[in-house]
């Protein structure tokens, strides 16, 4: 059981470039999430998907798009990267939803935007 | 506005010392409370959680937390820390009123051997 996997682990972009962060889970979870972690800011929810076919904005959605490709996969896209998007990005999943369930996190993607 | 405060940003202790990390929240409705831990180089994992029932919750690795509703607090405790407890600890809150999760800013715990 791999749990939650993310690719890539590290990425350096130039301002204006685009990229997609991939996330997959093998726990048959309904809900998946994307967070960013910045020093002194804790984790902030970018987008989440309560179930296959649905996505909703979190606390900091601007500059990002997401796709829930199927039950296993949830990708995060930066269309035009900005230095303010330099961060560590975590994907997570849970069985029952955001409110009353444990989240299982991936290892993170460290993104630097120059 | 909903918020979670972790007052200690950086804590340094010696092995065998007792630990208490503070977490206070401002959130309406019935709350669910979590402590997550991130060990160096690893991903976040659940330490313990409170949904209802006994307000004293026991988690993994000897950690416990007490939900005190009147103080809007969910402090994390461990009677005797080990070097392997060096990590960053995050308190998080959700409410049955809405589909949100709020994380605290984290507390970096450094245990001296």
PDB file of C-alpha atoms in Angstrom:
ATOM      1  CA  UNK A   1       0.000   0.000   0.000  1.00  0.00           C
ATOM      2  CA  UNK A   2       1.656   3.203  -1.197  1.00  0.00           C
ATOM      3  CA  UNK A   3      -0.944   5.510   0.422  1.00  0.00           C
ATOM      4  CA  UNK A   4      -0.787   8.961  -1.159  1.00  0.00           C
ATOM      5  CA  UNK A   5       1.877   9.581  -3.772  1.00  0.00           C
ATOM      6  CA  UNK A   6       2.888  12.859  -5.378  1.00  0.00           C
ATOM      7  CA  UNK A   7       5.037  13.751  -8.363  1.00  0.00           C
ATOM      8  CA  UNK A   8       7.351  15.479  -8.797  1.00  0.00           C
ATOM      9  CA  UNK A   9       9.155  15.832  -5.459  1.00  0.00           C
ATOM     10  CA  UNK A  10      11.003  18.964  -6.509  1.00  0.00           C
ATOM     11  CA  UNK A  11      10.423  21.492  -9.272  1.00  0.00           C
ATOM     12  CA  UNK A  12      11.922  24.810 -10.281  1.00  0.00           C
ATOM     13  CA  UNK A  13       9.923  27.042 -12.623  1.00  0.00           C
ATOM     14  CA  UNK A  14      10.420  30.437 -14.149  1.00  0.00           C
ATOM     15  CA  UNK A  15       7.747  33.075 -13.715  1.00  0.00           C
ATOM     16  CA  UNK A  16       4.989  32.521 -16.257  1.00  0.00           C
ATOM     17  CA  UNK A  17       5.651  28.830 -16.828  1.00  0.00           C
ATOM     18  CA  UNK A  18       2.934  26.289 -16.250  1.00  0.00           C
ATOM     19  CA  UNK A  19       3.012  22.899 -14.608  1.00  0.00           C
ATOM     20  CA  UNK A  20       0.800  20.202 -13.157  1.00  0.00           C
ATOM     21  CA  UNK A  21       1.356  18.492  -9.830  1.00  0.00           C
ATOM     22  CA  UNK A  22       0.099  14.939  -9.752  1.00  0.00           C
ATOM     23  CA  UNK A  23      -1.432  13.108  -6.804  1.00  0.00           C
ATOM     24  CA  UNK A  24      -2.757   9.583  -6.509  1.00  0.00           C
ATOM     25  CA  UNK A  25      -4.120   7.518  -3.626  1.00  0.00           C
ATOM     26  CA  UNK A  26      -4.711   3.797  -3.398  1.00  0.00           C
ATOM     27  CA  UNK A  27      -6.922   3.747  -0.293  1.00  0.00           C
ATOM     28  CA  UNK A  28     -10.231   4.013  -2.188  1.00  0.00           C
ATOM     29  CA  UNK A  29     -10.889   7.353  -0.501  1.00  0.00           C
ATOM     30  CA  UNK A  30     -13.674   9.589  -1.713  1.00  0.00           C
ATOM     31  CA  UNK A  31     -12.163  12.934  -0.783  1.00  0.00           C
ATOM     32  CA  UNK A  32      -8.894  14.503  -1.873  1.00  0.00           C
ATOM     33  CA  UNK A  33      -7.223  17.798  -1.047  1.00  0.00           C
ATOM     34  CA  UNK A  34      -4.431  20.131  -2.083  1.00  0.00           C
ATOM     35  CA  UNK A  35      -2.626  22.259   0.512  1.00  0.00           C
ATOM     36  CA  UNK A  36       0.283  24.618   0.463  1.00  0.00           C
ATOM     37  CA  UNK A  37       2.666  24.955   3.384  1.00  0.00           C
ATOM     38  CA  UNK A  38       4.598  28.154   3.878  1.00  0.00           C
ATOM     39  CA  UNK A  39       6.977  28.963   6.742  1.00  0.00           C
ATOM     40  CA  UNK A  40       5.082  30.431   9.681  1.00  0.00           C
ATOM     41  CA  UNK A  41       1.748  30.009   7.888  1.00  0.00           C
ATOM     42  CA  UNK A  42       0.853  26.418   8.586  1.00  0.00           C
ATOM     43  CA  UNK A  43      -1.143  24.549   5.960  1.00  0.00           C
ATOM     44  CA  UNK A  44      -3.712  26.292   3.837  1.00  0.00           C
ATOM     45  CA  UNK A  45      -6.283  24.483   1.743  1.00  0.00           C
ATOM     46  CA  UNK A  46      -6.160  25.353  -1.948  1.00  0.00           C
ATOM     47  CA  UNK A  47      -8.852  23.102  -3.429  1.00  0.00           C
ATOM     48  CA  UNK A  48     -10.591  19.936  -2.472  1.00  0.00           C
ATOM     49  CA  UNK A  49     -12.709  17.277  -4.079  1.00  0.00           C
ATOM     50  CA  UNK A  50     -15.358  15.737  -1.859  1.00  0.00           C
ATOM     51  CA  UNK A  51     -16.025  12.987  -4.361  1.00  0.00           C
ATOM     52  CA  UNK A  52     -15.216  11.996  -7.908  1.00  0.00           C
ATOM     53  CA  UNK A  53     -16.571  14.608 -10.279  1.00  0.00           C
ATOM     54  CA  UNK A  54     -16.716  17.477  -7.796  1.00  0.00           C
ATOM     55  CA  UNK A  55     -14.220  20.150  -6.824  1.00  0.00           C
ATOM     56  CA  UNK A  56     -14.473  23.136  -4.489  1.00  0.00           C
ATOM     57  CA  UNK A  57     -12.333  26.100  -3.592  1.00  0.00           C
ATOM     58  CA  UNK A  58     -10.504  26.208  -0.333  1.00  0.00           C
ATOM     59  CA  UNK A  59      -8.908  29.107   1.461  1.00  0.00           C
ATOM     60  CA  UNK A  60      -6.350  30.130  -1.201  1.00  0.00           C
ATOM     61  CA  UNK A  61      -7.533  29.014  -4.685  1.00  0.00           C
ATOM     62  CA  UNK A  62      -6.337  31.968  -6.778  1.00  0.00           C
ATOM     63  CA  UNK A  63      -3.786  31.045  -9.417  1.00  0.00           C
ATOM     64  CA  UNK A  64      -4.597  27.332  -9.318  1.00  0.00           C
ATOM     65  CA  UNK A  65      -6.877  24.877 -11.069  1.00  0.00           C
ATOM     66  CA  UNK A  66      -7.615  21.279 -10.220  1.00  0.00           C
ATOM     67  CA  UNK A  67      -8.891  18.163 -11.924  1.00  0.00           C
ATOM     68  CA  UNK A  68     -10.328  15.106 -10.266  1.00  0.00           C
ATOM     69  CA  UNK A  69      -9.403  12.718 -13.033  1.00  0.00           C
ATOM     70  CA  UNK A  70     -10.946   9.662 -11.375  1.00  0.00           C
ATOM     71  CA  UNK A  71     -11.377   8.395  -7.847  1.00  0.00           C
ATOM     72  CA  UNK A  72      -7.639   7.808  -7.445  1.00  0.00           C
ATOM     73  CA  UNK A  73      -6.142  10.936  -8.972  1.00  0.00           C
ATOM     74  CA  UNK A  74      -6.361  14.644  -8.203  1.00  0.00           C
ATOM     75  CA  UNK A  75      -4.065  17.063 -10.025  1.00  0.00           C
ATOM     76  CA  UNK A  76      -3.181  20.680  -9.311  1.00  0.00           C
ATOM     77  CA  UNK A  77      -2.277  23.008 -12.162  1.00  0.00           C
ATOM     78  CA  UNK A  78      -0.445  26.302 -12.117  1.00  0.00           C
ATOM     79  CA  UNK A  79      -1.236  28.020 -15.410  1.00  0.00           C
ATOM     80  CA  UNK A  80       1.203  30.911 -15.024  1.00  0.00           C
ATOM     81  CA  UNK A  81       3.510  30.457 -12.075  1.00  0.00           C
ATOM     82  CA  UNK A  82       4.401  33.417  -9.868  1.00  0.00           C
ATOM     83  CA  UNK A  83       7.115  33.740  -7.193  1.00  0.00           C
ATOM     84  CA  UNK A  84       4.350  33.937  -4.567  1.00  0.00           C
ATOM     85  CA  UNK A  85       3.531  30.323  -5.416  1.00  0.00           C
ATOM     86  CA  UNK A  86       6.903  29.146  -4.158  1.00  0.00           C
ATOM     87  CA  UNK A  87       5.866  26.695  -1.474  1.00  0.00           C
ATOM     88  CA  UNK A  88       5.626  23.076  -0.460  1.00  0.00           C
ATOM     89  CA  UNK A  89       2.475  21.464  -1.808  1.00  0.00           C
ATOM     90  CA  UNK A  90       0.801  18.557  -0.077  1.00  0.00           C
ATOM     91  CA  UNK A  91      -1.906  16.326  -1.383  1.00  0.00           C
ATOM     92  CA  UNK A  92      -4.127  14.469   1.079  1.00  0.00           C
ATOM     93  CA  UNK A  93      -7.082  12.131   1.034  1.00  0.00           C
ATOM     94  CA  UNK A  94      -9.757  10.961   3.434  1.00  0.00           C
ATOM     95  CA  UNK A  95     -12.504   8.398   3.356  1.00  0.00           C
ATOM     96  CA  UNK A  96     -15.478  10.373   4.526  1.00  0.00           C
ATOM     97  CA  UNK A  97     -14.821  14.045   3.886  1.00  0.00           C
ATOM     98  CA  UNK A  98     -13.200  17.151   5.244  1.00  0.00           C
ATOM     99  CA  UNK A  99     -14.993  17.673   8.505  1.00  0.00           C
ATOM    100  CA  UNK A 100     -14.889  14.543  10.562  1.00  0.00           C
ATOM    101  CA  UNK A 101     -12.246  12.274   9.185  1.00  0.00           C
ATOM    102  CA  UNK A 102      -8.507  11.727   9.341  1.00  0.00           C
ATOM    103  CA  UNK A 103      -6.531  12.986   6.382  1.00  0.00           C
ATOM    104  CA  UNK A 104      -3.649  11.011   4.923  1.00  0.00           C
ATOM    105  CA  UNK A 105      -0.924  13.129   3.423  1.00  0.00           C
ATOM    106  CA  UNK A 106       1.515  12.608   0.600  1.00  0.00           C
ATOM    107  CA  UNK A 107       5.242  13.383   0.848  1.00  0.00           C
ATOM    108  CA  UNK A 108       4.958  16.837  -0.700  1.00  0.00           C
ATOM    109  CA  UNK A 109       6.273  18.706  -3.729  1.00  0.00           C
ATOM    110  CA  UNK A 110       8.761  21.488  -3.133  1.00  0.00           C
ATOM    111  CA  UNK A 111       8.176  24.149  -5.801  1.00  0.00           C
ATOM    112  CA  UNK A 112      10.381  27.156  -6.421  1.00  0.00           C
ATOM    113  CA  UNK A 113       9.298  29.863  -8.836  1.00  0.00           C
ATOM    114  CA  UNK A 114      12.082  32.188  -9.936  1.00  0.00           C
TER     115      UNK A 114
ATOM    116  CA  UNK B   1     -13.374  34.864  11.762  1.00  0.00           C
ATOM    117  CA  UNK B   2     -12.443  31.263  12.298  1.00  0.00           C
ATOM    118  CA  UNK B   3      -8.906  30.793  13.504  1.00  0.00           C
ATOM    119  CA  UNK B   4      -6.535  28.445  15.261  1.00  0.00           C
ATOM    120  CA  UNK B   5      -3.718  29.765  17.434  1.00  0.00           C
ATOM    121  CA  UNK B   6      -0.634  27.863  18.398  1.00  0.00           C
ATOM    122  CA  UNK B   7       1.135  30.191  20.759  1.00  0.00           C
ATOM    123  CA  UNK B   8       4.477  28.430  20.848  1.00  0.00           C
ATOM    124  CA  UNK B   9       6.233  28.674  17.522  1.00  0.00           C
ATOM    125  CA  UNK B  10       9.451  27.036  18.614  1.00  0.00           C
ATOM    126  CA  UNK B  11       9.990  24.915  21.716  1.00  0.00           C
ATOM    127  CA  UNK B  12      13.278  23.433  22.874  1.00  0.00           C
ATOM    128  CA  UNK B  13      13.305  20.794  25.608  1.00  0.00           C
ATOM    129  CA  UNK B  14      15.680  18.236  27.019  1.00  0.00           C
ATOM    130  CA  UNK B  15      14.872  14.544  26.907  1.00  0.00           C
ATOM    131  CA  UNK B  16      12.562  13.384  29.713  1.00  0.00           C
ATOM    132  CA  UNK B  17      11.071  16.865  30.139  1.00  0.00           C
ATOM    133  CA  UNK B  18       7.300  17.220  30.110  1.00  0.00           C
ATOM    134  CA  UNK B  19       5.636  18.819  27.119  1.00  0.00           C
ATOM    135  CA  UNK B  20       2.545  20.920  26.658  1.00  0.00           C
ATOM    136  CA  UNK B  21       1.804  22.627  23.348  1.00  0.00           C
ATOM    137  CA  UNK B  22      -1.040  25.098  23.307  1.00  0.00           C
ATOM    138  CA  UNK B  23      -3.860  25.221  20.773  1.00  0.00           C
ATOM    139  CA  UNK B  24      -6.768  27.630  20.978  1.00  0.00           C
ATOM    140  CA  UNK B  25      -9.479  28.001  18.391  1.00  0.00           C
ATOM    141  CA  UNK B  26     -12.171  30.432  17.440  1.00  0.00           C
ATOM    142  CA  UNK B  27     -14.886  28.527  15.650  1.00  0.00           C
ATOM    143  CA  UNK B  28     -18.638  28.318  15.942  1.00  0.00           C
ATOM    144  CA  UNK B  29     -20.683  25.206  16.261  1.00  0.00           C
ATOM    145  CA  UNK B  30     -19.633  21.715  17.135  1.00  0.00           C
ATOM    146  CA  UNK B  31     -15.936  21.313  16.479  1.00  0.00           C
ATOM    147  CA  UNK B  32     -13.673  18.427  15.621  1.00  0.00           C
ATOM    148  CA  UNK B  33     -10.064  18.784  16.690  1.00  0.00           C
ATOM    149  CA  UNK B  34      -6.874  17.224  15.386  1.00  0.00           C
ATOM    150  CA  UNK B  35      -3.175  17.200  16.090  1.00  0.00           C
ATOM    151  CA  UNK B  36      -0.933  16.267  13.182  1.00  0.00           C
ATOM    152  CA  UNK B  37       2.821  15.758  13.350  1.00  0.00           C
ATOM    153  CA  UNK B  38       5.486  16.153  10.676  1.00  0.00           C
ATOM    154  CA  UNK B  39       8.787  14.442  11.481  1.00  0.00           C
ATOM    155  CA  UNK B  40      11.870  15.738   9.657  1.00  0.00           C
ATOM    156  CA  UNK B  41      11.759  14.708   6.021  1.00  0.00           C
ATOM    157  CA  UNK B  42       8.430  12.955   6.386  1.00  0.00           C
ATOM    158  CA  UNK B  43       4.845  13.765   5.534  1.00  0.00           C
ATOM    159  CA  UNK B  44       2.180  14.832   8.015  1.00  0.00           C
ATOM    160  CA  UNK B  45       0.458  12.129   9.964  1.00  0.00           C
ATOM    161  CA  UNK B  46      -2.304  12.080  12.510  1.00  0.00           C
ATOM    162  CA  UNK B  47      -1.262  12.118  16.151  1.00  0.00           C
ATOM    163  CA  UNK B  48      -4.721  12.157  17.690  1.00  0.00           C
ATOM    164  CA  UNK B  49      -8.213  13.540  17.183  1.00  0.00           C
ATOM    165  CA  UNK B  50     -11.316  14.482  19.120  1.00  0.00           C
ATOM    166  CA  UNK B  51     -14.823  14.282  17.738  1.00  0.00           C
ATOM    167  CA  UNK B  52     -16.989  13.656  20.787  1.00  0.00           C
ATOM    168  CA  UNK B  53     -17.084  11.788  24.096  1.00  0.00           C
ATOM    169  CA  UNK B  54     -14.254  11.754  26.618  1.00  0.00           C
ATOM    170  CA  UNK B  55     -12.467  15.101  26.299  1.00  0.00           C
ATOM    171  CA  UNK B  56      -9.139  13.483  27.195  1.00  0.00           C
ATOM    172  CA  UNK B  57      -7.873  11.843  24.042  1.00  0.00           C
ATOM    173  CA  UNK B  58      -4.920   9.513  23.806  1.00  0.00           C
ATOM    174  CA  UNK B  59      -2.899   9.228  20.637  1.00  0.00           C
ATOM    175  CA  UNK B  60       0.154   7.494  19.320  1.00  0.00           C
ATOM    176  CA  UNK B  61       3.604   7.550  20.920  1.00  0.00           C
ATOM    177  CA  UNK B  62       2.341   8.502  24.387  1.00  0.00           C
ATOM    178  CA  UNK B  63       0.742  11.794  23.381  1.00  0.00           C
ATOM    179  CA  UNK B  64      -2.568  12.988  24.752  1.00  0.00           C
ATOM    180  CA  UNK B  65      -4.720  16.089  24.417  1.00  0.00           C
ATOM    181  CA  UNK B  66      -7.548  17.543  26.440  1.00  0.00           C
ATOM    182  CA  UNK B  67     -10.499  19.362  24.916  1.00  0.00           C
ATOM    183  CA  UNK B  68     -11.632  22.129  27.248  1.00  0.00           C
ATOM    184  CA  UNK B  69     -14.720  23.604  25.664  1.00  0.00           C
ATOM    185  CA  UNK B  70     -14.977  26.554  28.048  1.00  0.00           C
ATOM    186  CA  UNK B  71     -11.450  27.625  27.154  1.00  0.00           C
ATOM    187  CA  UNK B  72     -11.693  26.791  23.434  1.00  0.00           C
ATOM    188  CA  UNK B  73      -8.499  24.823  23.856  1.00  0.00           C
ATOM    189  CA  UNK B  74      -7.061  21.496  22.781  1.00  0.00           C
ATOM    190  CA  UNK B  75      -3.564  21.356  24.259  1.00  0.00           C
ATOM    191  CA  UNK B  76      -1.186  18.546  23.439  1.00  0.00           C
ATOM    192  CA  UNK B  77       0.766  16.883  26.253  1.00  0.00           C
ATOM    193  CA  UNK B  78       3.388  14.252  26.795  1.00  0.00           C
ATOM    194  CA  UNK B  79       4.811  13.505  30.250  1.00  0.00           C
ATOM    195  CA  UNK B  80       8.323  12.618  29.110  1.00  0.00           C
ATOM    196  CA  UNK B  81       9.625  13.538  25.653  1.00  0.00           C
ATOM    197  CA  UNK B  82      12.213  11.660  23.641  1.00  0.00           C
ATOM    198  CA  UNK B  83      14.721  12.861  21.066  1.00  0.00           C
ATOM    199  CA  UNK B  84      12.582  11.161  18.403  1.00  0.00           C
ATOM    200  CA  UNK B  85       9.728  13.572  19.195  1.00  0.00           C
ATOM    201  CA  UNK B  86      11.633  16.304  17.383  1.00  0.00           C
ATOM    202  CA  UNK B  87       9.116  17.418  14.750  1.00  0.00           C
ATOM    203  CA  UNK B  88       6.649  20.097  13.790  1.00  0.00           C
ATOM    204  CA  UNK B  89       3.199  19.838  15.336  1.00  0.00           C
ATOM    205  CA  UNK B  90       0.015  21.226  13.842  1.00  0.00           C
ATOM    206  CA  UNK B  91      -3.342  21.712  15.483  1.00  0.00           C
ATOM    207  CA  UNK B  92      -6.369  21.701  13.157  1.00  0.00           C
ATOM    208  CA  UNK B  93     -10.068  22.351  13.572  1.00  0.00           C
ATOM    209  CA  UNK B  94     -13.159  21.574  11.546  1.00  0.00           C
ATOM    210  CA  UNK B  95     -16.766  22.381  12.302  1.00  0.00           C
ATOM    211  CA  UNK B  96     -19.980  20.593  11.505  1.00  0.00           C
ATOM    212  CA  UNK B  97     -21.301  23.960  10.278  1.00  0.00           C
ATOM    213  CA  UNK B  98     -19.214  24.164   7.122  1.00  0.00           C
ATOM    214  CA  UNK B  99     -16.785  22.383   4.882  1.00  0.00           C
ATOM    215  CA  UNK B 100     -13.578  23.971   6.089  1.00  0.00           C
ATOM    216  CA  UNK B 101     -10.446  22.968   7.894  1.00  0.00           C
ATOM    217  CA  UNK B 102      -8.228  25.497   9.620  1.00  0.00           C
ATOM    218  CA  UNK B 103      -4.679  24.612  10.587  1.00  0.00           C
ATOM    219  CA  UNK B 104      -2.593  26.414  13.127  1.00  0.00           C
ATOM    220  CA  UNK B 105       0.768  27.779  12.058  1.00  0.00           C
ATOM    221  CA  UNK B 106       2.628  24.944  13.681  1.00  0.00           C
ATOM    222  CA  UNK B 107       5.045  24.501  16.573  1.00  0.00           C
ATOM    223  CA  UNK B 108       8.570  23.323  15.930  1.00  0.00           C
ATOM    224  CA  UNK B 109       9.675  21.072  18.770  1.00  0.00           C
ATOM    225  CA  UNK B 110      13.367  20.393  19.215  1.00  0.00           C
ATOM    226  CA  UNK B 111      14.431  17.818  21.775  1.00  0.00           C
ATOM    227  CA  UNK B 112      18.015  17.940  22.988  1.00  0.00           C
ATOM    228  CA  UNK B 113      19.592  14.513  23.523  1.00  0.00           C
TER     229      UNK B 113
END
